[in-house]
PDB file of C-alpha atoms in Angstrom:
ATOM      1  CA  MET A   1     128.443  17.649 263.094  1.00 47.00           C
ATOM      2  CA  ILE A   2     129.888  18.135 259.594  1.00 50.00           C
ATOM      3  CA  PRO A   3     129.221  15.181 257.299  1.00 57.00           C
ATOM      4  CA  GLN A   4     132.290  13.459 255.848  1.00 64.00           C
ATOM      5  CA  PHE A   5     130.688  11.981 252.702  1.00 67.00           C
ATOM      6  CA  GLU A   6     133.722   9.783 252.058  1.00 71.00           C
ATOM      7  CA  TYR A   7     131.941   7.313 249.874  1.00 73.00           C
ATOM      8  CA  ALA A   8     133.525   5.214 247.176  1.00 77.00           C
ATOM      9  CA  PHE A   9     133.881   6.225 243.545  1.00 82.00           C
ATOM     10  CA  TYR A  10     131.001   3.882 242.617  1.00 88.00           C
ATOM     11  CA  VAL A  11     128.550   5.692 244.916  1.00 90.00           C
ATOM     12  CA  TRP A  12     129.400   9.200 243.748  1.00 91.00           C
ATOM     13  CA  THR A  13     129.463   8.166 240.085  1.00 93.00           C
ATOM     14  CA  SER A  14     125.978   6.648 240.462  1.00 94.00           C
ATOM     15  CA  TYR A  15     124.614   9.815 242.048  1.00 94.00           C
ATOM     16  CA  ALA A  16     126.332  11.920 239.366  1.00 95.00           C
ATOM     17  CA  ILE A  17     124.674   9.862 236.590  1.00 96.00           C
ATOM     18  CA  PHE A  18     121.331  10.249 238.355  1.00 95.00           C
ATOM     19  CA  ALA A  19     121.832  14.028 238.654  1.00 96.00           C
ATOM     20  CA  PHE A  20     122.927  14.345 235.021  1.00 96.00           C
ATOM     21  CA  VAL A  21     120.013  12.355 233.555  1.00 96.00           C
ATOM     22  CA  ILE A  22     117.436  14.049 235.794  1.00 94.00           C
ATOM     23  CA  GLY A  23     118.999  17.427 234.990  1.00 95.00           C
ATOM     24  CA  TRP A  24     118.679  16.700 231.289  1.00 95.00           C
ATOM     25  CA  GLN A  25     115.014  15.772 231.781  1.00 94.00           C
ATOM     26  CA  ILE A  26     114.481  19.156 233.441  1.00 94.00           C
ATOM     27  CA  VAL A  27     116.450  21.224 230.924  1.00 96.00           C
ATOM     28  CA  GLN A  28     115.302  19.588 227.669  1.00 95.00           C
ATOM     29  CA  PRO A  29     111.606  20.644 227.869  1.00 95.00           C
ATOM     30  CA  VAL A  30     112.602  24.203 228.846  1.00 95.00           C
ATOM     31  CA  VAL A  31     114.999  24.511 225.878  1.00 97.00           C
ATOM     32  CA  ARG A  32     112.469  23.017 223.457  1.00 96.00           C
ATOM     33  CA  ARG A  33     109.692  25.277 224.711  1.00 94.00           C
ATOM     34  CA  ARG A  34     111.878  28.367 224.270  1.00 94.00           C
ATOM     35  CA  ARG A  35     112.803  27.288 220.735  1.00 95.00           C
ATOM     36  CA  ILE A  36     109.177  26.641 219.708  1.00 94.00           C
ATOM     37  CA  LEU A  37     108.019  29.957 221.189  1.00 92.00           C
ATOM     38  CA  ALA A  38     110.845  31.840 219.454  1.00 92.00           C
ATOM     39  CA  GLU A  39     109.882  30.276 216.111  1.00 92.00           C
ATOM     40  CA  LEU A  40     106.226  31.088 216.655  1.00 91.00           C
ATOM     41  CA  ARG A  41     106.990  34.700 217.615  1.00 89.00           C
ATOM     42  CA  GLU A  42     109.112  35.041 214.480  1.00 89.00           C
ATOM     43  CA  GLU A  43     106.337  33.581 212.294  1.00 87.00           C
ATOM     44  CA  LEU A  44     103.795  35.889 213.915  1.00 85.00           C
ATOM     45  CA  ALA A  45     106.046  38.931 213.408  1.00 85.00           C
ATOM     46  CA  LEU A  46     106.568  37.998 209.745  1.00 85.00           C
ATOM     47  CA  GLU A  47     102.817  37.739 209.227  1.00 81.00           C
ATOM     48  CA  THR A  48     102.064  41.055 210.902  1.00 78.00           C
ATOM     49  CA  GLY A  49     104.995  42.855 209.234  1.00 76.00           C
ATOM     50  CA  ALA A  50     106.661  43.591 212.575  1.00 71.00           C
ATOM     51  CA  TYR A  51     109.695  41.425 211.867  1.00 68.00           C
ATOM     52  CA  ASN A  52     113.111  43.018 212.423  1.00 71.00           C
ATOM     53  CA  ASP A  53     115.664  41.206 210.288  1.00 71.00           C
ATOM     54  CA  PRO A  54     118.876  40.908 212.373  1.00 67.00           C
ATOM     55  CA  ASP A  55     120.979  40.668 209.152  1.00 69.00           C
ATOM     56  CA  SER A  56     119.704  43.918 207.638  1.00 64.00           C
TER      57      SER A  56
ATOM     58  CA  MET B   1      77.146  12.487 239.959  1.00 77.00           C
ATOM     59  CA  ILE B   2      80.860  12.188 240.795  1.00 82.00           C
ATOM     60  CA  TRP B   3      81.304   9.737 237.912  1.00 85.00           C
ATOM     61  CA  LYS B   4      79.628  12.161 235.516  1.00 86.00           C
ATOM     62  CA  THR B   5      81.811  15.064 236.724  1.00 84.00           C
ATOM     63  CA  LEU B   6      84.943  12.923 236.278  1.00 81.00           C
ATOM     64  CA  LYS B   7      83.812  11.873 232.807  1.00 80.00           C
ATOM     65  CA  VAL B   8      83.142  15.465 231.743  1.00 82.00           C
ATOM     66  CA  GLY B   9      86.477  16.584 233.247  1.00 79.00           C
ATOM     67  CA  PHE B  10      88.315  13.799 231.412  1.00 76.00           C
ATOM     68  CA  HIS B  11      86.738  14.741 228.082  1.00 78.00           C
ATOM     69  CA  ARG B  12      87.507  18.430 228.665  1.00 78.00           C
ATOM     70  CA  LEU B  13      91.170  17.504 229.123  1.00 79.00           C
ATOM     71  CA  GLY B  14      91.018  16.121 225.595  1.00 83.00           C
ATOM     72  CA  SER B  15      90.711  19.702 224.384  1.00 89.00           C
ATOM     73  CA  PRO B  16      94.267  20.984 223.633  1.00 90.00           C
ATOM     74  CA  PRO B  17      93.796  24.534 225.073  1.00 91.00           C
ATOM     75  CA  THR B  18      92.272  23.119 228.296  1.00 93.00           C
ATOM     76  CA  PHE B  19      95.031  20.516 228.617  1.00 93.00           C
ATOM     77  CA  TYR B  20      97.660  23.194 227.997  1.00 93.00           C
ATOM     78  CA  ARG B  21      96.189  25.454 230.686  1.00 92.00           C
ATOM     79  CA  VAL B  22      95.580  22.722 233.297  1.00 93.00           C
ATOM     80  CA  SER B  23      99.023  21.138 232.841  1.00 93.00           C
ATOM     81  CA  ALA B  24     100.644  24.575 233.249  1.00 93.00           C
ATOM     82  CA  LEU B  25      98.877  24.846 236.622  1.00 95.00           C
ATOM     83  CA  ILE B  26      99.766  21.348 237.864  1.00 96.00           C
ATOM     84  CA  SER B  27     103.366  21.071 236.629  1.00 95.00           C
ATOM     85  CA  PRO B  28     105.015  23.621 239.044  1.00 96.00           C
ATOM     86  CA  TRP B  29     103.438  21.852 242.040  1.00 97.00           C
ATOM     87  CA  LEU B  30     104.842  18.523 240.866  1.00 97.00           C
ATOM     88  CA  TRP B  31     108.283  20.116 240.387  1.00 96.00           C
ATOM     89  CA  GLY B  32     108.084  21.632 243.865  1.00 97.00           C
ATOM     90  CA  GLY B  33     107.121  18.281 245.386  1.00 97.00           C
ATOM     91  CA  PHE B  34     109.941  16.592 243.484  1.00 97.00           C
ATOM     92  CA  ALA B  35     112.527  19.095 244.759  1.00 96.00           C
ATOM     93  CA  LEU B  36     111.340  18.740 248.356  1.00 97.00           C
ATOM     94  CA  CYS B  37     111.179  14.925 248.310  1.00 97.00           C
ATOM     95  CA  THR B  38     114.594  14.698 246.595  1.00 96.00           C
ATOM     96  CA  LEU B  39     116.228  16.932 249.197  1.00 97.00           C
ATOM     97  CA  ILE B  40     114.775  14.901 252.067  1.00 97.00           C
ATOM     98  CA  GLY B  41     115.561  11.625 250.279  1.00 95.00           C
ATOM     99  CA  LEU B  42     119.185  12.569 249.561  1.00 94.00           C
ATOM    100  CA  TYR B  43     119.654  13.810 253.141  1.00 93.00           C
ATOM    101  CA  TYR B  44     118.544  10.434 254.461  1.00 92.00           C
ATOM    102  CA  ALA B  45     120.332   8.421 251.766  1.00 90.00           C
ATOM    103  CA  LEU B  46     123.752  10.087 252.058  1.00 89.00           C
ATOM    104  CA  TYR B  47     123.810  11.202 255.674  1.00 88.00           C
ATOM    105  CA  VAL B  48     121.256   9.670 258.037  1.00 87.00           C
ATOM    106  CA  VAL B  49     121.025   5.946 257.240  1.00 87.00           C
ATOM    107  CA  PRO B  50     123.841   3.756 258.622  1.00 84.00           C
ATOM    108  CA  PRO B  51     126.203   1.744 256.386  1.00 82.00           C
ATOM    109  CA  ASP B  52     125.176  -1.810 255.592  1.00 81.00           C
ATOM    110  CA  TYR B  53     127.019  -4.441 257.674  1.00 81.00           C
ATOM    111  CA  GLN B  54     128.073  -6.370 254.545  1.00 79.00           C
ATOM    112  CA  GLN B  55     128.040  -3.877 251.660  1.00 80.00           C
ATOM    113  CA  SER B  56     129.163  -0.859 253.674  1.00 80.00           C
ATOM    114  CA  ASP B  57     128.347   2.432 251.882  1.00 82.00           C
ATOM    115  CA  SER B  58     128.030   0.897 248.401  1.00 83.00           C
ATOM    116  CA  TYR B  59     124.428  -0.044 249.167  1.00 87.00           C
ATOM    117  CA  ARG B  60     123.543   3.692 249.087  1.00 90.00           C
ATOM    118  CA  ILE B  61     123.384   3.280 245.289  1.00 93.00           C
ATOM    119  CA  LEU B  62     120.111   1.397 245.731  1.00 93.00           C
ATOM    120  CA  PHE B  63     118.355   4.581 246.895  1.00 94.00           C
ATOM    121  CA  ILE B  64     118.505   5.796 243.306  1.00 95.00           C
ATOM    122  CA  HIS B  65     118.711   2.443 241.531  1.00 95.00           C
ATOM    123  CA  VAL B  66     115.502   0.947 242.952  1.00 95.00           C
ATOM    124  CA  PRO B  67     113.234   4.047 242.526  1.00 96.00           C
ATOM    125  CA  ALA B  68     114.546   4.406 238.944  1.00 97.00           C
ATOM    126  CA  ALA B  69     113.827   0.724 238.204  1.00 96.00           C
ATOM    127  CA  TRP B  70     110.321   0.956 239.680  1.00 95.00           C
ATOM    128  CA  GLN B  71     109.629   4.145 237.730  1.00 97.00           C
ATOM    129  CA  ALA B  72     110.947   2.647 234.479  1.00 97.00           C
ATOM    130  CA  MET B  73     108.322  -0.108 234.830  1.00 97.00           C
ATOM    131  CA  ALA B  74     105.558   2.123 236.252  1.00 97.00           C
ATOM    132  CA  GLY B  75     106.174   4.593 233.416  1.00 97.00           C
ATOM    133  CA  TYR B  76     105.639   1.814 230.914  1.00 97.00           C
ATOM    134  CA  ILE B  77     102.344   0.821 232.555  1.00 97.00           C
ATOM    135  CA  VAL B  78     101.193   4.480 232.452  1.00 97.00           C
ATOM    136  CA  MET B  79     102.218   4.638 228.783  1.00 97.00           C
ATOM    137  CA  ALA B  80     100.305   1.412 228.013  1.00 97.00           C
ATOM    138  CA  ILE B  81      97.115   2.724 229.706  1.00 97.00           C
ATOM    139  CA  LEU B  82      97.393   5.990 227.749  1.00 96.00           C
ATOM    140  CA  ALA B  83      98.022   4.004 224.547  1.00 97.00           C
ATOM    141  CA  VAL B  84      94.818   1.982 225.085  1.00 96.00           C
ATOM    142  CA  ILE B  85      92.808   5.187 225.658  1.00 94.00           C
ATOM    143  CA  ALA B  86      94.443   6.748 222.580  1.00 94.00           C
ATOM    144  CA  LEU B  87      93.697   3.768 220.353  1.00 95.00           C
ATOM    145  CA  VAL B  88      90.124   3.245 221.561  1.00 94.00           C
ATOM    146  CA  TRP B  89      88.868   6.820 221.965  1.00 91.00           C
ATOM    147  CA  ARG B  90      91.316   8.580 219.603  1.00 89.00           C
ATOM    148  CA  ILE B  91      91.984  11.392 222.079  1.00 91.00           C
ATOM    149  CA  ARG B  92      94.946  13.361 220.708  1.00 92.00           C
ATOM    150  CA  THR B  93      96.245  14.699 224.026  1.00 94.00           C
ATOM    151  CA  THR B  94      96.346  11.109 225.314  1.00 94.00           C
ATOM    152  CA  GLU B  95      98.250  10.025 222.188  1.00 94.00           C
ATOM    153  CA  ILE B  96     100.788  12.767 222.803  1.00 96.00           C
ATOM    154  CA  MET B  97     101.111  11.903 226.499  1.00 96.00           C
ATOM    155  CA  ALA B  98     101.649   8.215 225.664  1.00 97.00           C
ATOM    156  CA  MET B  99     104.436   9.149 223.255  1.00 97.00           C
ATOM    157  CA  MET B 100     106.043  11.549 225.726  1.00 97.00           C
ATOM    158  CA  CYS B 101     106.257   8.776 228.357  1.00 97.00           C
ATOM    159  CA  ALA B 102     108.860   6.967 226.240  1.00 97.00           C
ATOM    160  CA  PRO B 103     111.870   9.325 226.607  1.00 97.00           C
ATOM    161  CA  ILE B 104     111.234   9.711 230.351  1.00 97.00           C
ATOM    162  CA  GLY B 105     110.903   5.956 230.818  1.00 97.00           C
ATOM    163  CA  ALA B 106     114.060   5.433 228.770  1.00 97.00           C
ATOM    164  CA  ALA B 107     115.910   7.900 231.031  1.00 97.00           C
ATOM    165  CA  PHE B 108     114.885   5.987 234.159  1.00 97.00           C
ATOM    166  CA  THR B 109     115.811   2.652 232.551  1.00 97.00           C
ATOM    167  CA  LEU B 110     119.221   4.101 231.679  1.00 97.00           C
ATOM    168  CA  ILE B 111     119.722   5.286 235.291  1.00 97.00           C
ATOM    169  CA  CYS B 112     118.686   1.846 236.538  1.00 96.00           C
ATOM    170  CA  LEU B 113     121.087  -0.008 234.220  1.00 97.00           C
ATOM    171  CA  ALA B 114     124.021   2.361 234.792  1.00 96.00           C
ATOM    172  CA  THR B 115     123.708   2.475 238.592  1.00 95.00           C
ATOM    173  CA  GLY B 116     123.079  -1.275 238.718  1.00 94.00           C
ATOM    174  CA  SER B 117     126.262  -1.832 236.759  1.00 94.00           C
ATOM    175  CA  LEU B 118     128.202   0.463 239.092  1.00 93.00           C
ATOM    176  CA  TRP B 119     126.855  -1.443 242.103  1.00 92.00           C
ATOM    177  CA  GLY B 120     127.542  -4.803 240.444  1.00 91.00           C
ATOM    178  CA  ARG B 121     131.243  -4.147 239.969  1.00 90.00           C
ATOM    179  CA  PRO B 122     132.201  -4.029 243.681  1.00 88.00           C
ATOM    180  CA  MET B 123     129.472  -6.450 244.827  1.00 89.00           C
ATOM    181  CA  TRP B 124     129.431  -9.125 242.106  1.00 89.00           C
ATOM    182  CA  GLY B 125     132.866  -8.488 240.621  1.00 90.00           C
ATOM    183  CA  THR B 126     131.432  -7.725 237.190  1.00 91.00           C
ATOM    184  CA  TRP B 127     129.883  -4.734 235.425  1.00 92.00           C
ATOM    185  CA  TRP B 128     127.363  -6.844 233.530  1.00 93.00           C
ATOM    186  CA  ALA B 129     125.891 -10.346 233.431  1.00 91.00           C
ATOM    187  CA  TRP B 130     123.433 -11.709 230.904  1.00 94.00           C
ATOM    188  CA  ASP B 131     121.011 -12.802 233.596  1.00 90.00           C
ATOM    189  CA  ALA B 132     117.242 -12.626 233.177  1.00 93.00           C
ATOM    190  CA  ARG B 133     116.627  -9.443 235.221  1.00 94.00           C
ATOM    191  CA  LEU B 134     119.419  -7.410 233.624  1.00 94.00           C
ATOM    192  CA  THR B 135     118.654  -8.613 230.116  1.00 95.00           C
ATOM    193  CA  SER B 136     114.893  -7.963 230.389  1.00 96.00           C
ATOM    194  CA  MET B 137     115.665  -4.460 231.704  1.00 96.00           C
ATOM    195  CA  LEU B 138     117.948  -3.874 228.696  1.00 97.00           C
ATOM    196  CA  VAL B 139     115.102  -5.089 226.453  1.00 97.00           C
ATOM    197  CA  LEU B 140     112.866  -2.482 228.146  1.00 97.00           C
ATOM    198  CA  LEU B 141     115.357   0.237 227.182  1.00 98.00           C
ATOM    199  CA  PHE B 142     115.346  -1.002 223.563  1.00 98.00           C
ATOM    200  CA  ILE B 143     111.526  -1.029 223.542  1.00 97.00           C
ATOM    201  CA  TYR B 144     111.444   2.563 224.802  1.00 97.00           C
ATOM    202  CA  LEU B 145     113.980   3.600 222.136  1.00 98.00           C
ATOM    203  CA  GLY B 146     112.012   1.692 219.482  1.00 97.00           C
ATOM    204  CA  ILE B 147     108.811   3.544 220.410  1.00 97.00           C
ATOM    205  CA  MET B 148     110.620   6.902 220.212  1.00 97.00           C
ATOM    206  CA  GLY B 149     112.144   5.988 216.849  1.00 97.00           C
ATOM    207  CA  LEU B 150     108.881   4.732 215.393  1.00 96.00           C
ATOM    208  CA  TYR B 151     107.011   7.870 216.480  1.00 96.00           C
ATOM    209  CA  ALA B 152     109.703  10.108 214.980  1.00 96.00           C
ATOM    210  CA  ALA B 153     109.824   8.112 211.729  1.00 96.00           C
ATOM    211  CA  PHE B 154     106.392   9.263 210.544  1.00 95.00           C
ATOM    212  CA  GLU B 155     105.842  12.692 209.062  1.00 93.00           C
ATOM    213  CA  ASP B 156     102.184  12.482 210.101  1.00 94.00           C
ATOM    214  CA  ARG B 157     102.614  12.443 213.863  1.00 93.00           C
ATOM    215  CA  ARG B 158      99.115  11.138 214.573  1.00 93.00           C
ATOM    216  CA  LYS B 159      99.755   8.155 212.347  1.00 95.00           C
ATOM    217  CA  GLY B 160     103.158   7.680 213.991  1.00 95.00           C
ATOM    218  CA  ALA B 161     101.568   7.811 217.439  1.00 96.00           C
ATOM    219  CA  ARG B 162      98.940   5.216 216.532  1.00 95.00           C
ATOM    220  CA  VAL B 163     101.538   2.789 215.139  1.00 96.00           C
ATOM    221  CA  ALA B 164     103.805   3.367 218.149  1.00 97.00           C
ATOM    222  CA  CYS B 165     100.841   2.803 220.518  1.00 96.00           C
ATOM    223  CA  ILE B 166     100.464  -0.704 219.046  1.00 97.00           C
ATOM    224  CA  LEU B 167     104.163  -1.347 219.725  1.00 97.00           C
ATOM    225  CA  VAL B 168     103.609  -0.087 223.293  1.00 97.00           C
ATOM    226  CA  LEU B 169     100.894  -2.717 223.802  1.00 97.00           C
ATOM    227  CA  VAL B 170     103.081  -5.469 222.346  1.00 96.00           C
ATOM    228  CA  GLY B 171     105.911  -4.461 224.695  1.00 96.00           C
ATOM    229  CA  VAL B 172     103.714  -4.789 227.799  1.00 96.00           C
ATOM    230  CA  VAL B 173     104.616  -8.487 227.841  1.00 96.00           C
ATOM    231  CA  ASN B 174     108.113  -7.497 229.024  1.00 96.00           C
ATOM    232  CA  ILE B 175     106.876  -5.941 232.298  1.00 96.00           C
ATOM    233  CA  PRO B 176     105.814  -9.187 234.053  1.00 95.00           C
ATOM    234  CA  ILE B 177     108.964 -10.815 232.643  1.00 95.00           C
ATOM    235  CA  ILE B 178     111.101  -8.156 234.381  1.00 94.00           C
ATOM    236  CA  HIS B 179     109.122  -8.448 237.620  1.00 92.00           C
ATOM    237  CA  PHE B 180     109.097 -12.246 237.860  1.00 92.00           C
ATOM    238  CA  SER B 181     112.503 -12.877 236.240  1.00 91.00           C
ATOM    239  CA  VAL B 182     114.148 -13.346 239.647  1.00 89.00           C
ATOM    240  CA  GLU B 183     111.558 -16.004 240.541  1.00 87.00           C
ATOM    241  CA  TRP B 184     111.259 -17.804 237.202  1.00 89.00           C
ATOM    242  CA  TRP B 185     114.996 -18.157 236.552  1.00 85.00           C
ATOM    243  CA  THR B 186     118.152 -18.525 238.612  1.00 84.00           C
ATOM    244  CA  THR B 187     119.658 -15.041 238.438  1.00 83.00           C
ATOM    245  CA  LEU B 188     122.699 -13.232 239.741  1.00 82.00           C
ATOM    246  CA  HIS B 189     120.338 -10.385 240.619  1.00 86.00           C
ATOM    247  CA  GLN B 190     118.856 -10.790 244.071  1.00 79.00           C
ATOM    248  CA  GLY B 191     115.181 -11.542 244.652  1.00 77.00           C
ATOM    249  CA  ALA B 192     112.716  -8.927 245.926  1.00 74.00           C
ATOM    250  CA  THR B 193     113.825  -7.462 249.255  1.00 75.00           C
ATOM    251  CA  ILE B 194     110.963  -5.000 249.539  1.00 73.00           C
ATOM    252  CA  ARG B 195     107.462  -6.426 249.500  1.00 71.00           C
ATOM    253  CA  PHE B 196     104.223  -4.439 249.564  1.00 68.00           C
ATOM    254  CA  PHE B 197     102.373  -7.530 250.750  1.00 70.00           C
ATOM    255  CA  GLY B 198     104.387  -9.452 253.297  1.00 70.00           C
ATOM    256  CA  GLU B 199     107.547  -8.892 255.270  1.00 72.00           C
ATOM    257  CA  SER B 200     110.456  -7.029 253.656  1.00 71.00           C
ATOM    258  CA  THR B 201     113.956  -8.348 254.250  1.00 74.00           C
ATOM    259  CA  MET B 202     115.347  -4.794 254.234  1.00 76.00           C
ATOM    260  CA  HIS B 203     115.874  -3.194 257.638  1.00 79.00           C
ATOM    261  CA  TYR B 204     113.264  -0.569 258.501  1.00 81.00           C
ATOM    262  CA  SER B 205     115.953   2.080 259.186  1.00 81.00           C
ATOM    263  CA  MET B 206     116.852   1.980 255.474  1.00 83.00           C
ATOM    264  CA  MET B 207     113.302   2.542 254.284  1.00 89.00           C
ATOM    265  CA  PRO B 208     112.825   6.367 254.606  1.00 91.00           C
ATOM    266  CA  PRO B 209     115.258   7.409 251.817  1.00 93.00           C
ATOM    267  CA  LEU B 210     113.817   4.748 249.533  1.00 94.00           C
ATOM    268  CA  VAL B 211     110.265   5.975 250.134  1.00 94.00           C
ATOM    269  CA  TRP B 212     111.200   9.664 249.664  1.00 96.00           C
ATOM    270  CA  MET B 213     113.180   9.009 246.486  1.00 96.00           C
ATOM    271  CA  THR B 214     110.389   6.817 245.096  1.00 96.00           C
ATOM    272  CA  ILE B 215     107.832   9.599 245.642  1.00 97.00           C
ATOM    273  CA  ALA B 216     110.309  12.120 244.162  1.00 97.00           C
ATOM    274  CA  VAL B 217     110.812  10.241 240.882  1.00 97.00           C
ATOM    275  CA  LYS B 218     107.059   9.680 240.537  1.00 97.00           C
ATOM    276  CA  LEU B 219     106.399  13.421 240.902  1.00 97.00           C
ATOM    277  CA  MET B 220     109.233  14.167 238.503  1.00 97.00           C
ATOM    278  CA  PHE B 221     107.822  11.722 235.944  1.00 97.00           C
ATOM    279  CA  GLY B 222     104.467  13.527 236.144  1.00 97.00           C
ATOM    280  CA  ALA B 223     106.041  16.978 235.844  1.00 97.00           C
ATOM    281  CA  VAL B 224     108.253  16.111 232.861  1.00 97.00           C
ATOM    282  CA  LEU B 225     105.372  14.269 231.182  1.00 97.00           C
ATOM    283  CA  LEU B 226     103.163  17.367 231.411  1.00 97.00           C
ATOM    284  CA  ASP B 227     105.953  19.711 230.258  1.00 97.00           C
ATOM    285  CA  ARG B 228     106.918  17.522 227.295  1.00 97.00           C
ATOM    286  CA  SER B 229     103.268  17.017 226.317  1.00 96.00           C
ATOM    287  CA  ARG B 230     102.637  20.777 226.407  1.00 95.00           C
ATOM    288  CA  ASN B 231     105.635  21.346 224.128  1.00 96.00           C
ATOM    289  CA  GLU B 232     104.528  18.651 221.691  1.00 95.00           C
ATOM    290  CA  LEU B 233     101.016  20.086 221.628  1.00 94.00           C
ATOM    291  CA  LEU B 234     102.396  23.563 220.994  1.00 93.00           C
ATOM    292  CA  ASP B 235     104.569  22.248 218.163  1.00 93.00           C
ATOM    293  CA  GLN B 236     101.786  20.225 216.527  1.00 93.00           C
ATOM    294  CA  ASP B 237      99.203  23.003 216.799  1.00 92.00           C
ATOM    295  CA  ARG B 238     101.503  25.842 215.743  1.00 88.00           C
ATOM    296  CA  ARG B 239      99.158  26.806 212.879  1.00 87.00           C
ATOM    297  CA  LYS B 240      96.029  26.763 215.039  1.00 88.00           C
ATOM    298  CA  GLY B 241      94.266  29.786 216.418  1.00 87.00           C
ATOM    299  CA  TRP B 242      94.589  29.003 220.124  1.00 89.00           C
ATOM    300  CA  VAL B 243      98.406  28.730 219.856  1.00 89.00           C
ATOM    301  CA  ARG B 244      98.631  31.959 217.841  1.00 87.00           C
ATOM    302  CA  GLN B 245      96.463  33.686 220.422  1.00 86.00           C
ATOM    303  CA  LYS B 246      98.596  32.341 223.307  1.00 83.00           C
ATOM    304  CA  VAL B 247     101.858  33.413 221.677  1.00 82.00           C
ATOM    305  CA  GLY B 248     100.355  36.802 220.813  1.00 78.00           C
ATOM    306  CA  GLU B 249      99.308  37.288 224.448  1.00 76.00           C
ATOM    307  CA  GLU B 250     102.743  36.253 225.749  1.00 71.00           C
ATOM    308  CA  THR B 251     104.503  38.550 223.267  1.00 65.00           C
TER     309      THR B 251
END
């Protein structure tokens, strides 16, 4: 049997808010971690002289 | 013997590199559990359970509203326990974890308020009422935001965490107010329908999605808490040897 899922606007909006906020909680730490690691790699490369300047 | 092992284990977790390593091991399992419980919970909530005889399908909102509300309060209790440990024993990883509880708790409070408002419109005929339960929940959101703001306001993050931990302990008074608000005052919000001790007024057929979603948000809280704490630790210790070594290894 194929589900109909014909629920009211209120129900779907609630589930959409839930999905959005939970999604943000999942994505935010991943983005922040990537940013911190990128900064650290850059700092480390600068210190060791292995830094490739993208503007040069 | 067991007590001693637990004590040693607890103190070892106070070491940033150990905490970083252990949380990296635990976090994926919590995420996996969250995904599984959410899928089962949503399947029950949107497909299996029958419509309510009075509210029809609108009551399906409670399968996200109630777990979010419980987690908003449980998250605060976790944060308060961590704040006590941080203030008494000055364990830095605990300080960080206490501070990282705030944005997650705020997110659950926001879900609770938004979904409650969306349920209130068709059921009560209004988006919002200044009744004791709703207002105390809004106060909880402001407390969470206040803790986040206070922590971010200090350049010295340890100092910021200690000051914010005191605010956390002051804010604990709001938790029993939220819980008992429906008993102490006459509120538009209904009284407790689910009781851990005693008979629940909710039909047993509606329980499975609520249980699955409650477990899911608890696992998710744990996973995000560990991930955020790891990031904060990495950021704070960016000049320390263990972070440099870790980044060097990963590069």
